[in-house]
PDB file of C-alpha atoms in Angstrom:
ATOM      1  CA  UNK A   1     104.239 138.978 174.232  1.00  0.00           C
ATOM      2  CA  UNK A   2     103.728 138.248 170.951  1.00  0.00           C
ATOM      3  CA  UNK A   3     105.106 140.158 167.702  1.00  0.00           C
ATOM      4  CA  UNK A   4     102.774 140.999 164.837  1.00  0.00           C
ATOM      5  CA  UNK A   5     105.639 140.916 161.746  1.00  0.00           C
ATOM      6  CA  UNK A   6     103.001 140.077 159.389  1.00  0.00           C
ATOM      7  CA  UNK A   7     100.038 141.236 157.661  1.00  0.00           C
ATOM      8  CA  UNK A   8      96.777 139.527 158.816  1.00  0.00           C
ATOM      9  CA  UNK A   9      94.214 140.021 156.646  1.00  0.00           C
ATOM     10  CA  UNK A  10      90.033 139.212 157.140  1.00  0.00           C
ATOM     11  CA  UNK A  11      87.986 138.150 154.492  1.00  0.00           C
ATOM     12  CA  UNK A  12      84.190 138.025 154.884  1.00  0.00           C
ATOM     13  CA  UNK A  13      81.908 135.748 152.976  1.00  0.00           C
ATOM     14  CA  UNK A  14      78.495 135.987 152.312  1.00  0.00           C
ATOM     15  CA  UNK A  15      76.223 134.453 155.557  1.00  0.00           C
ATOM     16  CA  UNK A  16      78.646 136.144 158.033  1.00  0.00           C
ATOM     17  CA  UNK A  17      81.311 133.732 157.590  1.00  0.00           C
ATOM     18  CA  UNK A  18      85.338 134.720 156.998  1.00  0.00           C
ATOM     19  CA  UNK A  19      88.907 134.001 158.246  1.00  0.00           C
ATOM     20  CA  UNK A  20      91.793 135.678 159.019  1.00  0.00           C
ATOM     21  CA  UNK A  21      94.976 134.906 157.317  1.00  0.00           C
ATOM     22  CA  UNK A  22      98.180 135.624 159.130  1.00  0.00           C
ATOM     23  CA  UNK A  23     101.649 133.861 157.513  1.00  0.00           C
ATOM     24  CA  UNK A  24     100.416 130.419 157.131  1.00  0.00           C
ATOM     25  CA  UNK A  25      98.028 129.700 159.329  1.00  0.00           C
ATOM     26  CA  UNK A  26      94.200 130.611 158.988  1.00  0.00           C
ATOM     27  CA  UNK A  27      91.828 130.628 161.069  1.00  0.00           C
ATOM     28  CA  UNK A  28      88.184 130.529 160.434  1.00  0.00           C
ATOM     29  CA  UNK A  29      85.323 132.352 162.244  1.00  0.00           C
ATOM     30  CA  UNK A  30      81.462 132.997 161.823  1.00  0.00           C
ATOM     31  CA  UNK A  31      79.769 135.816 162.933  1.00  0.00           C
ATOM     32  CA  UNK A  32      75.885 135.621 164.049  1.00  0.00           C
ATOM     33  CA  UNK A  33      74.109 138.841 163.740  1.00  0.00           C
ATOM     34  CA  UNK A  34      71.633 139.276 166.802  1.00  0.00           C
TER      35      UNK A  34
END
């Protein structure tokens, strides 16, 4: 079980790309629109 203590927050760039932020890690994602 895991314990959200922190804020995570998403950013979105332009061309459906972002990550989300949580402490110090990050994690980056892209989104395709269909």
């Amino acid at each position: 079980m895991y314990i959200f203590d922190q804020i995570i927050i998403i950013v979105f760039f332009g061309g459906g790309k972002g990550y989300v932020t949580c402490g110090s890690r990050n994690i980056y994602f892209s989104i395709k629109k269909t």
